[in-house]
Short mmCIF file of C-alpha atoms in Angstrom, two decimals:
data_model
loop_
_atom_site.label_atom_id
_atom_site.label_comp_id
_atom_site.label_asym_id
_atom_site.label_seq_id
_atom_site.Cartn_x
_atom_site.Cartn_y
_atom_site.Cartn_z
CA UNK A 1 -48.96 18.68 -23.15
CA UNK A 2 -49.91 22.21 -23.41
CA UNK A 3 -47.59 25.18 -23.30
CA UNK A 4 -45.18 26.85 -25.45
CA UNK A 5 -41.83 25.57 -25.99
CA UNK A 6 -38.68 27.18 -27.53
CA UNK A 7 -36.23 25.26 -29.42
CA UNK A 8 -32.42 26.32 -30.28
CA UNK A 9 -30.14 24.12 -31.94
CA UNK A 10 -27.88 24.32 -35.63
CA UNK A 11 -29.03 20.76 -37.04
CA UNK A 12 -32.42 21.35 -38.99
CA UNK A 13 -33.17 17.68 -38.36
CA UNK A 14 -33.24 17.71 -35.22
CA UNK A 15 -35.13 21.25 -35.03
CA UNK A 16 -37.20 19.16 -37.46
CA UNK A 17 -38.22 16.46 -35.13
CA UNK A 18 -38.57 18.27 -32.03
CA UNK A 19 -41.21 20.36 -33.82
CA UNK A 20 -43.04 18.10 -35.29
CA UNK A 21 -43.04 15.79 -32.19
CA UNK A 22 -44.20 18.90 -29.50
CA UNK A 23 -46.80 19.54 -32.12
CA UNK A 24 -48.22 16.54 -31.96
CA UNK A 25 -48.39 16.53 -28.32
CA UNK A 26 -50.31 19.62 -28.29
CA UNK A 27 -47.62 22.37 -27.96
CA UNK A 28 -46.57 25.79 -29.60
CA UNK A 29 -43.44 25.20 -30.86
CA UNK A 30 -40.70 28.59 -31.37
CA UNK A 31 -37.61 26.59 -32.94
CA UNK A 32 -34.18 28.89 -33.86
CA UNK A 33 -30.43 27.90 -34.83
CA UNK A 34 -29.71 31.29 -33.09
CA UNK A 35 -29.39 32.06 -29.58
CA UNK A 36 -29.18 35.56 -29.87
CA UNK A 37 -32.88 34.84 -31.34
CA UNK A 38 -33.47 32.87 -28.46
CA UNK A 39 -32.53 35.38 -25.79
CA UNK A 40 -34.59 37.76 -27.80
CA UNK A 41 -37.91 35.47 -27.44
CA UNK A 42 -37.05 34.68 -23.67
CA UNK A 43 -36.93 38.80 -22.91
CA UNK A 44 -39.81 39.28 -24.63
CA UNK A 45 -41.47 36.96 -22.52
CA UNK A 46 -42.30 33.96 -24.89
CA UNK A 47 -42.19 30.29 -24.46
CA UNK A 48 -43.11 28.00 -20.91
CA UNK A 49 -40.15 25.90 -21.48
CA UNK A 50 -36.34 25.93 -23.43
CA UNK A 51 -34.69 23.01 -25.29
CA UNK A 52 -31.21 24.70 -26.06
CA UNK A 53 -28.20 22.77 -27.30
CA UNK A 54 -25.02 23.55 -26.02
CA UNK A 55 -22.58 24.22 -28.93
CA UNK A 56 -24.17 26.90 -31.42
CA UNK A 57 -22.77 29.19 -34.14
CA UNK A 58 -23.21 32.52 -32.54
CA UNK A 59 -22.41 31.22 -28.68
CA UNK A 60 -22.48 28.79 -26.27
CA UNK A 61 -26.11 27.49 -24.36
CA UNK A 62 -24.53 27.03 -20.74
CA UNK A 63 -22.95 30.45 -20.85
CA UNK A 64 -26.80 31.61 -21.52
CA UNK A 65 -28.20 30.23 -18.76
CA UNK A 66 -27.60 33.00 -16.21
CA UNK A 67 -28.98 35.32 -18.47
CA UNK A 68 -32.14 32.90 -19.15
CA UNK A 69 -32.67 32.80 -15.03
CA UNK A 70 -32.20 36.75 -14.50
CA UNK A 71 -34.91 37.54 -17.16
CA UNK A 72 -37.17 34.87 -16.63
CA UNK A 73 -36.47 33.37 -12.67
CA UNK A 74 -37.95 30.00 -13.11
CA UNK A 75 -38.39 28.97 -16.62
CA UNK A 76 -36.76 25.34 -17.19
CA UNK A 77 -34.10 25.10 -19.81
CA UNK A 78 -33.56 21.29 -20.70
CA UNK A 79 -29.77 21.41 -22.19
CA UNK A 80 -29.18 18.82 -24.92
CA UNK A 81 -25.35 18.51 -25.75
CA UNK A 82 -23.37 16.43 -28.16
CA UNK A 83 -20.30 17.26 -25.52
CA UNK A 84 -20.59 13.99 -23.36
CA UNK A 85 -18.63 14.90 -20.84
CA UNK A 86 -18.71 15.01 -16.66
CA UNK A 87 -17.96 19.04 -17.63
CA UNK A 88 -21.12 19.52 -19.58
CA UNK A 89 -23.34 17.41 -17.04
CA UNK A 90 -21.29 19.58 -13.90
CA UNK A 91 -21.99 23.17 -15.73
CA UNK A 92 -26.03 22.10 -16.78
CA UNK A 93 -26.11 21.60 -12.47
CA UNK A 94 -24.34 24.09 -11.72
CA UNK A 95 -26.04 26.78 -13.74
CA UNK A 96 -29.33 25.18 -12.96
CA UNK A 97 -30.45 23.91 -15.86
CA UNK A 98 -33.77 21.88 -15.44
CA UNK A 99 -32.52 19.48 -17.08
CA UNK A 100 -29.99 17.99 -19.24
CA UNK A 101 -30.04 15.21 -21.89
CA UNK A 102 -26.57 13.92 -24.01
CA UNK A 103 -27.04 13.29 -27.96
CA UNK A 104 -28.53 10.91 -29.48
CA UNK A 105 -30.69 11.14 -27.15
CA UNK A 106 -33.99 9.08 -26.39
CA UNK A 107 -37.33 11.22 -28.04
CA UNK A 108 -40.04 9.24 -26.08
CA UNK A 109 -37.65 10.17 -23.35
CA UNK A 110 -37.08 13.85 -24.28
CA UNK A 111 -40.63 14.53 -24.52
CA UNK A 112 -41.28 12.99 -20.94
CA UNK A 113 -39.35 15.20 -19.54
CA UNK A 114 -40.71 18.35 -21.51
CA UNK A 115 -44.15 17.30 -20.39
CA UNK A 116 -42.60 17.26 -16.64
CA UNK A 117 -41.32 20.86 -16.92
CA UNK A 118 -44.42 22.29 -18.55
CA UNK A 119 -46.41 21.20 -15.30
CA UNK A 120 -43.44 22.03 -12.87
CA UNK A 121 -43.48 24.84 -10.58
CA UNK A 122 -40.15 26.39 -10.92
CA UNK A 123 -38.47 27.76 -7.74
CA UNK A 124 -36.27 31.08 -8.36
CA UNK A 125 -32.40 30.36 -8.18
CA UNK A 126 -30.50 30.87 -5.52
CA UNK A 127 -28.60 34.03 -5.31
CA UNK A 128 -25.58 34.06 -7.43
CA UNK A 129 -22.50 32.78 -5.50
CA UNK A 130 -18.80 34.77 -5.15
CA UNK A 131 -16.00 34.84 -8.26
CA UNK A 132 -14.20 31.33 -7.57
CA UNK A 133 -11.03 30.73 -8.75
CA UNK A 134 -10.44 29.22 -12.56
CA UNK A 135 -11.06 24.99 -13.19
CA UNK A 136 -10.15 22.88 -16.15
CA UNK A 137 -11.88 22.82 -18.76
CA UNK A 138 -11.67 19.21 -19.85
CA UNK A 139 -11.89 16.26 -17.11
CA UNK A 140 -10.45 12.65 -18.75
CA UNK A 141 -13.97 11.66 -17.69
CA UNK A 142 -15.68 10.46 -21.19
CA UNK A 143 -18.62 8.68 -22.33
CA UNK A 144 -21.82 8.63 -24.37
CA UNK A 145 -22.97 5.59 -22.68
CA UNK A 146 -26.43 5.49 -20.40
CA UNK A 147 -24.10 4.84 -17.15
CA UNK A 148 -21.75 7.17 -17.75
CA UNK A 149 -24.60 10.00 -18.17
CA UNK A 150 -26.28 8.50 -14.85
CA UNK A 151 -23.08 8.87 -12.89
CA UNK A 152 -22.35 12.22 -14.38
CA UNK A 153 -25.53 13.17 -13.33
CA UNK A 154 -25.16 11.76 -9.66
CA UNK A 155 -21.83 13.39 -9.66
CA UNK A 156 -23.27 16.87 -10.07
CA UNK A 157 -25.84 16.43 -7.90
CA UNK A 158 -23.69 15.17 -4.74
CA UNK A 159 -21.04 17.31 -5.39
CA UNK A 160 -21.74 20.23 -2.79
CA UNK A 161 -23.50 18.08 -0.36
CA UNK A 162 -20.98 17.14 3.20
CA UNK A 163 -22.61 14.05 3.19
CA UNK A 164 -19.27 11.43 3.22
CA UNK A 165 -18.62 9.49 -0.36
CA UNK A 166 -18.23 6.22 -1.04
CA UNK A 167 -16.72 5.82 -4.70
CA UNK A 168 -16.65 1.79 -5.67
CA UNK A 169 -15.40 0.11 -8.90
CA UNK A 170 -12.80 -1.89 -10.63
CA UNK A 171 -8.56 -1.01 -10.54
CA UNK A 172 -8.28 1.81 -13.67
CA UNK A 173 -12.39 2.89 -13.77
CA UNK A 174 -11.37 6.25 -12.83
CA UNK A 175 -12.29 6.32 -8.83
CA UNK A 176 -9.22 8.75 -8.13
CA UNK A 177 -10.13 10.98 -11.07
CA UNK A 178 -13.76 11.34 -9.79
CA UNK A 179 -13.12 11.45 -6.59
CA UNK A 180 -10.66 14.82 -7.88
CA UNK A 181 -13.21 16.10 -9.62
CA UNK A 182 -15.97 16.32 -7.17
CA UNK A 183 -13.72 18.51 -5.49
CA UNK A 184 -11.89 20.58 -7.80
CA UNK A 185 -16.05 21.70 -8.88
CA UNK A 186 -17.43 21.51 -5.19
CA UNK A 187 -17.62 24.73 -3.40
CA UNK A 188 -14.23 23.42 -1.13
CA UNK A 189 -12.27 23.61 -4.39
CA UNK A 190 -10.24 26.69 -2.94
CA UNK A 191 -9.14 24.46 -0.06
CA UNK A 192 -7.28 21.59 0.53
CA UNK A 193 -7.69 18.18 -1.07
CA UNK A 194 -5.36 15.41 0.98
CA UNK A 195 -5.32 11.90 0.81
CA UNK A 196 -4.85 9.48 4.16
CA UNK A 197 -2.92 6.26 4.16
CA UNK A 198 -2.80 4.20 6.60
CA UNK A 199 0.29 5.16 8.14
CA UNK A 200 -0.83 9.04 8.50
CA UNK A 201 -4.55 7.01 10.30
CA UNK A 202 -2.00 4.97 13.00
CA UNK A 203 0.40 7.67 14.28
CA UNK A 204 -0.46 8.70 17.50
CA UNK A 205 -0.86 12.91 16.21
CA UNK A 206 -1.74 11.24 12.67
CA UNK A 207 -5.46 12.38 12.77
CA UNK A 208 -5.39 15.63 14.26
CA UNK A 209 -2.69 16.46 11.11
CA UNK A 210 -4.82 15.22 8.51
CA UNK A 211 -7.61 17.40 9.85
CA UNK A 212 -5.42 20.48 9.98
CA UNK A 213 -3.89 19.75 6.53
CA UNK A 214 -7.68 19.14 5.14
CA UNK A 215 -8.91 22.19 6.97
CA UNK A 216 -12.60 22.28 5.98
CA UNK A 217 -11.31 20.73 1.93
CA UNK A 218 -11.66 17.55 1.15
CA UNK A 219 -10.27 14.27 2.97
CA UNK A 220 -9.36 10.82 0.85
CA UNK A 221 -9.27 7.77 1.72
CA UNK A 222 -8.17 5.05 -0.68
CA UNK A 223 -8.56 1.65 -0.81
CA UNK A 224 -11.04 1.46 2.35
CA UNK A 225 -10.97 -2.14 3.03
CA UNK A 226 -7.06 -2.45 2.74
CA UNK A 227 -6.98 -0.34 6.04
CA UNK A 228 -5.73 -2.28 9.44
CA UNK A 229 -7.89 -2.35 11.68
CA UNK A 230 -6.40 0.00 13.67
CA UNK A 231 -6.62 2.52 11.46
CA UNK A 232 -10.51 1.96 10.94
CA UNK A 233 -11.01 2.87 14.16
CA UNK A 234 -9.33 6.26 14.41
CA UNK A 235 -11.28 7.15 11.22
CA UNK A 236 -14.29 6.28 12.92
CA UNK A 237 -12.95 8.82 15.65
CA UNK A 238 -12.34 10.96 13.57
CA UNK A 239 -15.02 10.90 11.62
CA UNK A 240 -17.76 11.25 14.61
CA UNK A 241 -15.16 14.56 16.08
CA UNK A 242 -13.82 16.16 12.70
CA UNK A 243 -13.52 19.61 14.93
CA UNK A 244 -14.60 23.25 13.90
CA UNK A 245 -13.52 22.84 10.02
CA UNK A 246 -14.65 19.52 9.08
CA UNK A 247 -13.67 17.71 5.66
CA UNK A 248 -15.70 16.31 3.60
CA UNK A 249 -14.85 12.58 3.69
CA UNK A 250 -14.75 10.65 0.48
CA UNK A 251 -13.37 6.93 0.45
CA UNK A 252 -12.85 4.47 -2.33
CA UNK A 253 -12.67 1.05 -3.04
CA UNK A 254 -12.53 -1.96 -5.33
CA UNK A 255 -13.21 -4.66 -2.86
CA UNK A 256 -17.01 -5.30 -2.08
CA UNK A 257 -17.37 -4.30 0.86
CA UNK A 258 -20.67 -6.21 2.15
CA UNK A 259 -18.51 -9.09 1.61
CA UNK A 260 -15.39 -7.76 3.28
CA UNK A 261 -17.46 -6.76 6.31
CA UNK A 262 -18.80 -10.11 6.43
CA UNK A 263 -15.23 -11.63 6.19
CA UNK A 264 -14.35 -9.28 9.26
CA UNK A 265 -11.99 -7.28 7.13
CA UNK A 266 -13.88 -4.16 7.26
CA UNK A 267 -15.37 -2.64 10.46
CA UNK A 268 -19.42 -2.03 10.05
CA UNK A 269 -19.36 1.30 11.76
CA UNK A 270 -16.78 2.70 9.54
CA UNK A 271 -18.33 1.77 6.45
CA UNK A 272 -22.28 2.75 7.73
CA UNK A 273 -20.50 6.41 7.89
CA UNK A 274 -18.46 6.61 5.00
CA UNK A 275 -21.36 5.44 2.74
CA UNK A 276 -23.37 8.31 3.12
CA UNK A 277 -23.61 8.58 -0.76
CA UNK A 278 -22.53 6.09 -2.92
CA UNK A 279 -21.18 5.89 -6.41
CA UNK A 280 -20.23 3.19 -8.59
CA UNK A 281 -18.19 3.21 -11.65
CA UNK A 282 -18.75 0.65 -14.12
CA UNK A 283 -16.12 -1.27 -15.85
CA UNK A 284 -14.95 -0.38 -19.39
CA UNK A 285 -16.44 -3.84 -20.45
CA UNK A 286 -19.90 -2.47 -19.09
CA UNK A 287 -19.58 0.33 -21.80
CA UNK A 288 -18.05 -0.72 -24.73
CA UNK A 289 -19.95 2.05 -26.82
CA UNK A 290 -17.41 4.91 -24.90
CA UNK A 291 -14.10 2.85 -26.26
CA UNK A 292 -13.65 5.29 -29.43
CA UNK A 293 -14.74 8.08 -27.76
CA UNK A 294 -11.95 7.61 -25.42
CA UNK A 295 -9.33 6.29 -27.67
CA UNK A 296 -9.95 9.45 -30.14
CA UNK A 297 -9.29 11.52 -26.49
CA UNK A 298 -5.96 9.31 -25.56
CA UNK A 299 -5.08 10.17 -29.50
CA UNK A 300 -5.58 13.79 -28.90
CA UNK A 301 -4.06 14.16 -25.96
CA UNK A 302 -0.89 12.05 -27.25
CA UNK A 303 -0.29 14.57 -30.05
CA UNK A 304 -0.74 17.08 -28.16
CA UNK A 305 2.23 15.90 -26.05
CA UNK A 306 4.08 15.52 -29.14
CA UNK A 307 3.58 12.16 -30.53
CA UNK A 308 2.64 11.57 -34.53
CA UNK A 309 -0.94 12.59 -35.81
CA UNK A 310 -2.74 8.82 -35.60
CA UNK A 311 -6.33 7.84 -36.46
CA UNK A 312 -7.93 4.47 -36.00
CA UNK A 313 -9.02 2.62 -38.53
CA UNK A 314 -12.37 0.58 -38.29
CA UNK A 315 -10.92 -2.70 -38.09
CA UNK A 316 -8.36 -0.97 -34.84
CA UNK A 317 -11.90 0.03 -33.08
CA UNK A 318 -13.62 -3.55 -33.58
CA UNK A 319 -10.34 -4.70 -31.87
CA UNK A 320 -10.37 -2.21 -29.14
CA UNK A 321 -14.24 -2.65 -28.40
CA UNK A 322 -13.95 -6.62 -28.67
CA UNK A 323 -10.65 -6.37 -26.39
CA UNK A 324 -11.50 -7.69 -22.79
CA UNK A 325 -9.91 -4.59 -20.83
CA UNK A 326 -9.15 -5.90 -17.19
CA UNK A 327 -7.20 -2.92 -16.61
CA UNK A 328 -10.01 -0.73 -17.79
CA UNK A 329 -9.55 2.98 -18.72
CA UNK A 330 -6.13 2.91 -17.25
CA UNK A 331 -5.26 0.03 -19.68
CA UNK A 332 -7.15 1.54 -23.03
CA UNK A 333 -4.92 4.74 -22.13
CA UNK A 334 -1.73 2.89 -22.32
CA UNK A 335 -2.56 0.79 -24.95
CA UNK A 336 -4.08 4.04 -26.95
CA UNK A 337 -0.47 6.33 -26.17
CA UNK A 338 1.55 3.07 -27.45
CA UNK A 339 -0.16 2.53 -30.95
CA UNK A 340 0.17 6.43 -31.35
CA UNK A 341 4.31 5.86 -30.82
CA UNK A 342 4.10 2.31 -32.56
CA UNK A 343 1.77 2.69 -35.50
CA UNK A 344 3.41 1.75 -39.17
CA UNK A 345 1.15 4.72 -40.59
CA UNK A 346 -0.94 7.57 -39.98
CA UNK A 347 -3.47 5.26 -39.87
CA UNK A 348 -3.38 2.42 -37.00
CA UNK A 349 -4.68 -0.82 -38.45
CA UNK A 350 -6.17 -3.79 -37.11
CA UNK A 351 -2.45 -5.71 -37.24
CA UNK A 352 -1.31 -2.11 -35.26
CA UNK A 353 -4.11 -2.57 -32.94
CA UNK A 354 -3.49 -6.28 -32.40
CA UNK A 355 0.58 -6.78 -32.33
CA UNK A 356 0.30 -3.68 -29.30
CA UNK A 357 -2.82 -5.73 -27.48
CA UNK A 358 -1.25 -9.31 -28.07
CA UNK A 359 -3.47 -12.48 -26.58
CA UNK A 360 -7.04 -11.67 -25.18
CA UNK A 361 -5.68 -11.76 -21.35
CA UNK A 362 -7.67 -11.48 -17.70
CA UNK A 363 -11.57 -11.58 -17.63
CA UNK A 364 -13.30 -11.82 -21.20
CA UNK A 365 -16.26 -9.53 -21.98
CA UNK A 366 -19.45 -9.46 -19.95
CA UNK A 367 -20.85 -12.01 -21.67
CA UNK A 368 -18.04 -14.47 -20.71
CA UNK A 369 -20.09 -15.61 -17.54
CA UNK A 370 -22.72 -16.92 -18.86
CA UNK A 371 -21.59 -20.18 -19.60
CA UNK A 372 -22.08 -20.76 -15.80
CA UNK A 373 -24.60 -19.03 -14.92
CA UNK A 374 -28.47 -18.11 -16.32
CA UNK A 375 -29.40 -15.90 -18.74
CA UNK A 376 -31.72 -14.48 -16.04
CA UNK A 377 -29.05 -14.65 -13.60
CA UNK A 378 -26.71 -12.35 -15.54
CA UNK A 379 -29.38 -9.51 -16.81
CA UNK A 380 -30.26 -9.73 -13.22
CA UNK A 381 -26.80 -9.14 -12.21
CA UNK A 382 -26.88 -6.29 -14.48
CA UNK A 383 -30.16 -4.37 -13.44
CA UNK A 384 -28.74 -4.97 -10.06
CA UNK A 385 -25.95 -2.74 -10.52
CA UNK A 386 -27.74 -0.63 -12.84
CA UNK A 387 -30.28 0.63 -10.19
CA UNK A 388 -27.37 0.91 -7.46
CA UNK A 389 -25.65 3.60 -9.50
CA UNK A 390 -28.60 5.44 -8.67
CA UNK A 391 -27.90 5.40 -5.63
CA UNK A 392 -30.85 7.04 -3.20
CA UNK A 393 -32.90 7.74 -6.12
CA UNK A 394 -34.98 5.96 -9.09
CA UNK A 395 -33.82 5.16 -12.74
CA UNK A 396 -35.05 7.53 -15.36
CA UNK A 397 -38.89 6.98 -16.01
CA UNK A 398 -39.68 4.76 -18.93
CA UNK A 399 -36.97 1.68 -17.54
CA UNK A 400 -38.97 -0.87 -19.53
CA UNK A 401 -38.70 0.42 -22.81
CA UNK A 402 -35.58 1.12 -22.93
CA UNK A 403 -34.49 -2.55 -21.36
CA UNK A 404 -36.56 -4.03 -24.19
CA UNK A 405 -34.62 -2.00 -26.70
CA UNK A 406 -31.06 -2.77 -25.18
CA UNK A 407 -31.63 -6.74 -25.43
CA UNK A 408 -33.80 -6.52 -28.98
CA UNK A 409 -31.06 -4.77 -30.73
CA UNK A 410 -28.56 -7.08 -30.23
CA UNK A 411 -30.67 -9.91 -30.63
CA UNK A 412 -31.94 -8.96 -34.17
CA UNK A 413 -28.10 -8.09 -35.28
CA UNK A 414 -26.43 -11.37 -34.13
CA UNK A 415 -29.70 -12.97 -35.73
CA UNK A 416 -29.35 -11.66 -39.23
CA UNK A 417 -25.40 -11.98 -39.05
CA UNK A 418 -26.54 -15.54 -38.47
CA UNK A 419 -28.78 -15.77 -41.42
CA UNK A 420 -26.62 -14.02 -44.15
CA UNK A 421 -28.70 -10.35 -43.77
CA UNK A 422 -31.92 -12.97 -44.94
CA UNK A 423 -34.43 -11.18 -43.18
CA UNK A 424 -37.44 -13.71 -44.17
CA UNK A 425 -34.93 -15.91 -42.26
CA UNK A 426 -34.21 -13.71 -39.47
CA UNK A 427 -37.83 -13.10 -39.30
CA UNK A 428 -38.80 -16.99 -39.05
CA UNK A 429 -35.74 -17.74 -36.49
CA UNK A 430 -37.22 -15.03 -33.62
CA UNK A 431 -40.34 -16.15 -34.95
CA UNK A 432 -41.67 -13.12 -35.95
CA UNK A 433 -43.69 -11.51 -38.94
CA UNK A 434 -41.29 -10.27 -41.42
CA UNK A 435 -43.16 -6.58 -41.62
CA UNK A 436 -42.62 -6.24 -38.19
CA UNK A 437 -38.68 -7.31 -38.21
CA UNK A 438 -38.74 -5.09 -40.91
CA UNK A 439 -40.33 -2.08 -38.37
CA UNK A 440 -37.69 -3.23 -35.95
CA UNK A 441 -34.68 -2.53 -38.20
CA UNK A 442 -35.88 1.20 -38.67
CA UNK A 443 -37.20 1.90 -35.13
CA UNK A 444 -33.52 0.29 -33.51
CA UNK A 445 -31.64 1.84 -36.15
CA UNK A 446 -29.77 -1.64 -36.82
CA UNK A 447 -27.44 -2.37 -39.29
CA UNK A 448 -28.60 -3.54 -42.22
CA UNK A 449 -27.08 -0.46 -44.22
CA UNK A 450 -26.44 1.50 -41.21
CA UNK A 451 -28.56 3.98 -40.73
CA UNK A 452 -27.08 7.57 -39.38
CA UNK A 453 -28.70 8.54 -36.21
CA UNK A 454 -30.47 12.26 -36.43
CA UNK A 455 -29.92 13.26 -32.81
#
């Protein structure tokens, strides 16, 4: 790489690392815990690409961003954030960040990307767009994990495109929320946001009132495949003559739909329309690593309403994240407001956790498949569904790596819980040198004596 690049965030460490790592590479390296002395090194001109975090003492990184493109049209700002949010991934697009990366985030991966901007020809914003009226600040749309960043991502991106929606996933995933959110950000948000049963598709006037009620906003359809037949046709009609102030149509469903149109249940010109973009979110059980996050929101949000100050305990969070969750979000939520009522103490236990989730019911973990099916089979299954969230567009670059570090860190934990911690057992049981388990430990951050992540 060769270029300049200016750094801005409060942890030393990681101002630490990112130095050191860009140096290597070949770059200059400006690195700050201010952004005041950021915006001073951008006016005067310095630095061919920006690494800002979000939260810092003396401001906030997104808010900067205007600033950054009216002084210096063009120069990518890649926005790393602690603040996992949909609302930090919508505000990076919208204020057209280059990029934007959630902590801990990957370095190999971080640097990729820096190395992408440096050699990127930057086209000059848009013009700014007209004073919009006020949005919430915080979306019940959480997680760390790599899908949730990928659909947060794809979210922002499709968000002000007419293109009709197609939002899949499991009863309690959220599909109503997103589906809300994509409008209450989009540029429609001023205008109406309606949602179409099946009734309001069969009446006779029933489509030309949706339309007016939409008017140009945003038109929902839930549960796609439950629709009679009858009404999949007049949203076909509908959809091919929306009239002068057309909706954007967005449509969601549980039910896969291949199959349902192959069981006759769903009519193959409706759903070629609808699925003009497609997003699919996973199941709670696909992202175990979000369940504190999310409890610690439901928590928050429950004292805010007036409920007793509760924490969870570690034994409570092994419970939660080992708890199947067929009802998914929905479910944790419940569960989450309960234990806040229900709890003995201030601090919910495992017994707390337990008595309020009772007997593992509905479909066990991800893993519970695999006693019928291959190993291959079921990592299949999952790379499957991993590059459909993409949708239209590619996984991240450097896919392999990070697939080999997903299945070695669990396989070197559940190995040396096997052997007692023994690593010269562990080591002989994968069958590898005991240096380079040893290199493993450190590089996967595993839990030996856990090991605190720097970024």
């Amino acid at each position: 790489m060769d270029g300049t690049v200016l750094v801005a965030d409060d942890d030393r460490t990681i101002r630490t690392v990112l130095t050191q790592a860009l140096t290597r590479a070949g770059c200059k390296v400006h690195a700050t815990s201010s952004l005041t002395t950021l915006m001073r090194w951008v006016g005067e001109g310095k630095g061919d690409v920006v690494i800002s975090d979000v939260m810092m003492p003396d401001g906030n990184g997104l808010e900067m961003l205007p600033k950054i493109q009216a002084d210096r049209p063009g120069l990518p700002v890649i926005v790393i954030s602690a603040q996992n949010t949909i609302m930090t991934a919508i505000k990076a697009e919208e204020a057209e960040a280059y990029d934007y990366l959630p902590k801990p985030f990957d370095l190999p991966e971080l640097m990729k990307r820096t190395a992408k901007a440096l050699s990127a020809k930057r086209v000059a914003p848009a013009a700014a767009k007209g004073e919009v009226r006020e949005r919430p600040e915080e979306l019940p749309l959480i997680g760390r994990s790599e899908v949730m960043q990928t659909l947060y991502r794809l979210i922002a991106r499709v968000m002000n495109t007419d293109l009709p929606l197609l939002i899949t996933g499991e009863s309690g995933t959220g599909k109503s929320l997103i589906a809300q959110a994509i409008h209450d950000f989009s540029d429609r948000r001023t205008l109406p946001f309606v949602h179409a049963d099946a009734a309001s598709l069969i009446e006779l006037e029933g489509p030309a009132r949706l339309l007016a009620q939409a008017k140009g906003g945003t038109l929902v359809i839930d549960e796609l495949a439950d629709l009679p037949e009858e009404a999949q046709a007049r949203l076909v009609r509908m959809m091919d003559s929306p009239g002068d102030h057309a909706p954007r149509f967005i449509a969601s469903s549980q039910k896969d739909l291949a199959a349902a149109m192959e069981a006759g249940a769903l009519r193959q010109d409706l759903y070629y329309r609808i699925c003009g973009t497609a997003l699919h979110v996973p199941a709670l059980r696909e992202r175990v690593e979000d369940i504190p996050l999310l409890s610690e929101h439901f928590l928050i949000r429950s004292e805010n309403e007036g409920a007793p100050h509760r924490v969870l305990s570690e034994g409570a969070r092994e419970v939660l994240r080992h708890f199947g969750w067929p009802g998914n979000v929905r479910q944790l939520e419940n569960a989450v407001r309960r234990l806040a009522l229900t709890a003995r103490g201030e601090e919910i236990t495992q017994a707390d956790a337990a008595a309020v989730l009772g007997p593992q019911s509905g479909p066990e973990p991800a893993v519970a498949g695999l006693s019928s099916e291959k190993l291959s089979e079921a990592v299949g299954r999952h790379l499957q569904r991993y590059f459909d969230l993409h949708g239209d567009m590619l996984p991240p670059p450097g896919l392999y790596m990070r697939l080999l570090r997903e299945v070695e860190t669990p396989l070197i934990e559940i190995a040396l819980t096997a052997t007692g911690g023994n690593q010269a057992k562990c080591a002989e049981l994968l069958g590898i040198n005991r240096n380079t388990l040893r290199k493993k430990i450190t590089d996967l951050d595993i839990e030996v004596t856990r090991r605190r992540k720097l970024m």
